[in-house]
Short mmCIF file of C-alpha atoms in Angstrom, two decimals:
data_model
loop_
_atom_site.label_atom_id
_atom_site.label_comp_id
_atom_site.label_asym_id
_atom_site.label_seq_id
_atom_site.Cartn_x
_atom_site.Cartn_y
_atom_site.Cartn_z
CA UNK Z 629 85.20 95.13 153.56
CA UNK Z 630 85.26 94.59 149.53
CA UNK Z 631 82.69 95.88 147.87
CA UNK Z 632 83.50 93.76 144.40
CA UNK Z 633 83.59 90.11 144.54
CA UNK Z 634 86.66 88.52 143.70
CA UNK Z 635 85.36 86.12 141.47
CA UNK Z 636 83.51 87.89 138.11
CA UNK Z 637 83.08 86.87 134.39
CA UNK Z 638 81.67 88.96 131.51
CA UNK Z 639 80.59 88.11 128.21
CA UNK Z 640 80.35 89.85 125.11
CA UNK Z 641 78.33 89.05 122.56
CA UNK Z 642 79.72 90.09 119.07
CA UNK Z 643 78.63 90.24 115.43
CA UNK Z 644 80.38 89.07 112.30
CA UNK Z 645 81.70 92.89 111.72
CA UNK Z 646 85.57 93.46 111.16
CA UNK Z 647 85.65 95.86 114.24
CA UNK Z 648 84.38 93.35 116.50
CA UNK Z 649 87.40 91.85 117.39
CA UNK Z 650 88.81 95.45 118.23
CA UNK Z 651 85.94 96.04 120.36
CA UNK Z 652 86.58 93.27 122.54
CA UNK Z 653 90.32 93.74 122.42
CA UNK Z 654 89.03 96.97 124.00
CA UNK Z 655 86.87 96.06 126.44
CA UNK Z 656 89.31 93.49 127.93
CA UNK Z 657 92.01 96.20 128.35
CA UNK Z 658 89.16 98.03 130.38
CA UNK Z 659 87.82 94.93 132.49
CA UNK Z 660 91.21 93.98 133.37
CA UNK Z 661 91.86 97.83 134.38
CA UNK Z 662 88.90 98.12 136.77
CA UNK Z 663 89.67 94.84 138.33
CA UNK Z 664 93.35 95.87 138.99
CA UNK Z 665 95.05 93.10 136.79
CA UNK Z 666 96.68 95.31 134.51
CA UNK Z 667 99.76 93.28 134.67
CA UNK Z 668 97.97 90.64 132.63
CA UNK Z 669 96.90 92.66 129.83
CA UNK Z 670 99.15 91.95 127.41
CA UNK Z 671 98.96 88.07 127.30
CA UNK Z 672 95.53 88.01 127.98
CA UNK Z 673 95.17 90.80 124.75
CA UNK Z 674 97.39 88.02 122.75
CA UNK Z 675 95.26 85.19 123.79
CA UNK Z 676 92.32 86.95 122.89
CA UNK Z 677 93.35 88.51 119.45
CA UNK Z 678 94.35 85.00 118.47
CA UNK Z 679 90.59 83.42 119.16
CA UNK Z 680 89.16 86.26 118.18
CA UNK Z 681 90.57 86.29 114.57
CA UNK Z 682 90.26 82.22 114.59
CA UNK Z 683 86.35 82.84 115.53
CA UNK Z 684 86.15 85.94 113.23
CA UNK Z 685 87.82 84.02 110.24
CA UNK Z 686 86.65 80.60 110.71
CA UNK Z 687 82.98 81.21 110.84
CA UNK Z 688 80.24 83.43 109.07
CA UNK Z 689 77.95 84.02 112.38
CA UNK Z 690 78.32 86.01 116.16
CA UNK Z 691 80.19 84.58 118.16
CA UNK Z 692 81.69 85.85 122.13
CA UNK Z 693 84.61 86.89 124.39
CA UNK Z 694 83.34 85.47 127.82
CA UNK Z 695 86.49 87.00 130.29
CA UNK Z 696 86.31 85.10 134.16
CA UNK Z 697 88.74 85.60 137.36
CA UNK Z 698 88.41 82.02 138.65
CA UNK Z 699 91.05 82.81 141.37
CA UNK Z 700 92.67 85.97 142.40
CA UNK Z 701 95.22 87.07 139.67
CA UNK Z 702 94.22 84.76 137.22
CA UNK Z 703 92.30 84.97 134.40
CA UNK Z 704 90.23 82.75 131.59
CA UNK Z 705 89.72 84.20 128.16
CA UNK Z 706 87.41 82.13 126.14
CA UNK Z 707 85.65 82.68 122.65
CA UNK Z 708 82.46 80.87 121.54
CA UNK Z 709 81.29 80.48 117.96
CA UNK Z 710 78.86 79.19 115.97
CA UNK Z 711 81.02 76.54 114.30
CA UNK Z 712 81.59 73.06 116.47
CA UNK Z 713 85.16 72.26 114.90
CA UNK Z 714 87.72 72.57 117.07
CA UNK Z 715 91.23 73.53 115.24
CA UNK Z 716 93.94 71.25 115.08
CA UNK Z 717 96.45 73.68 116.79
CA UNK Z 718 94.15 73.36 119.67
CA UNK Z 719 94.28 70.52 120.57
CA UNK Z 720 96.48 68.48 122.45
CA UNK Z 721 98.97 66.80 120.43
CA UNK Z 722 101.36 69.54 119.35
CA UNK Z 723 100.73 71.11 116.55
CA UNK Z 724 103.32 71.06 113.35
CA UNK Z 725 104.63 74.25 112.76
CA UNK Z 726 103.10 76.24 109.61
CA UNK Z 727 105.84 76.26 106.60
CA UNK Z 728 107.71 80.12 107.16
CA UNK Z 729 105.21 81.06 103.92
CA UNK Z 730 102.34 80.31 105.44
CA UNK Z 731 99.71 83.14 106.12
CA UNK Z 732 97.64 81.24 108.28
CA UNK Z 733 98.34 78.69 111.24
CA UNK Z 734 100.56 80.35 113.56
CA UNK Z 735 97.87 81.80 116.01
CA UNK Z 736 96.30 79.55 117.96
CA UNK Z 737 100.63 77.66 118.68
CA UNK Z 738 100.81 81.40 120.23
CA UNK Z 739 97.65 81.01 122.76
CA UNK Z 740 99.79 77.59 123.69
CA UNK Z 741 102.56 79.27 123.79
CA UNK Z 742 101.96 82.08 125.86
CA UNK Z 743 98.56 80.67 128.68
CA UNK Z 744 99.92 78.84 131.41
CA UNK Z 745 96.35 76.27 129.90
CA UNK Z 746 94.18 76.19 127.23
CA UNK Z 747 91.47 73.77 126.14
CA UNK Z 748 88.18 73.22 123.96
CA UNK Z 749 84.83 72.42 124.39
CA UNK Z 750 82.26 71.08 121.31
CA UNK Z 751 78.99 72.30 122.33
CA UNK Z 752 77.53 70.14 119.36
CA UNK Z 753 74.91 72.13 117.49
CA UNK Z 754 75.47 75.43 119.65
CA UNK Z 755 79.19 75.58 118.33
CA UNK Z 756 82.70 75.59 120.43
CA UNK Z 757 84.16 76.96 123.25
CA UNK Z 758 88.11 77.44 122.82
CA UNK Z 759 89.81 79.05 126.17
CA UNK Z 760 92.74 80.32 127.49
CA UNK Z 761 93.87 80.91 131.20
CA UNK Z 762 96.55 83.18 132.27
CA UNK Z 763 97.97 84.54 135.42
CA UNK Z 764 101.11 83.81 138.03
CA UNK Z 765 103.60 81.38 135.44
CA UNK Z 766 101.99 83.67 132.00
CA UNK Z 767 104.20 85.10 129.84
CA UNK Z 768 104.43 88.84 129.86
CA UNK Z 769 105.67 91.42 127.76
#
């Protein structure tokens, strides 16, 4: 008999501090280690980095990692913020690729790249909701 339901989701709340996004980083590795979905860790790490530094860079305020096993050996990564613009990489029309020079823009093509889905939800005043699901046809490492 399990003692752990399959289906779980935990969200961390973060300030607007430069190790914030390394916290999280962290705290993913261990969630997905104690739920035995190590395999995932490093595009679910990516995915997260990437909205992470979007939500970290993009906005002045908190903002959260919410991390959710919809189905067994899957996994949604999602980061709120306070800010209710949703990038244009994010959406669904492709995205043009950022001249080689560039030191921005080439982030949130990677979450596309690498999630099997992705998608965005404007929460109006509370802010945005970009996510990320990987698992079975992800990209690994």
């Amino acid at each position: 008999m399990a003692t752990v339901s399959p289906y779980w989701n935990y969200t961390l709340h973060l300030p607007h501090d430069p190790r914030a996004p390394g916290i999280a980083r962290a705290t993913l590795r261990l969630i997905l280690a104690a739920h035995e979905m190590t395999e995932l860790t490093p595009t679910a790490e990516l995915v997260a980095a990437e909205l992470l530094a979007n939500a970290h860079c993009r906005t002045q305020g908190p903002y959260a990692l919410r991390l959710r096993a919809a189905e067994p050996g899957r996994l949604r990564v999602a980061v709120w913020d306070i800010d209710p613009h949703v990038p244009p990489g994010f959406s669904t029309a492709p995205a043009l690729p950022p001249p080689p020079d560039a030191e921005h823009g080439r982030g949130l093509p990677l979450v596309r790249a690498y999630a099997d889905t992705w998608g965005a939800s404007r929460l109006h005043e509370l802010g945005k909701l970009l996510w990320a699901e990987c698992g079975g046809g992800a990209v690994a490492w």
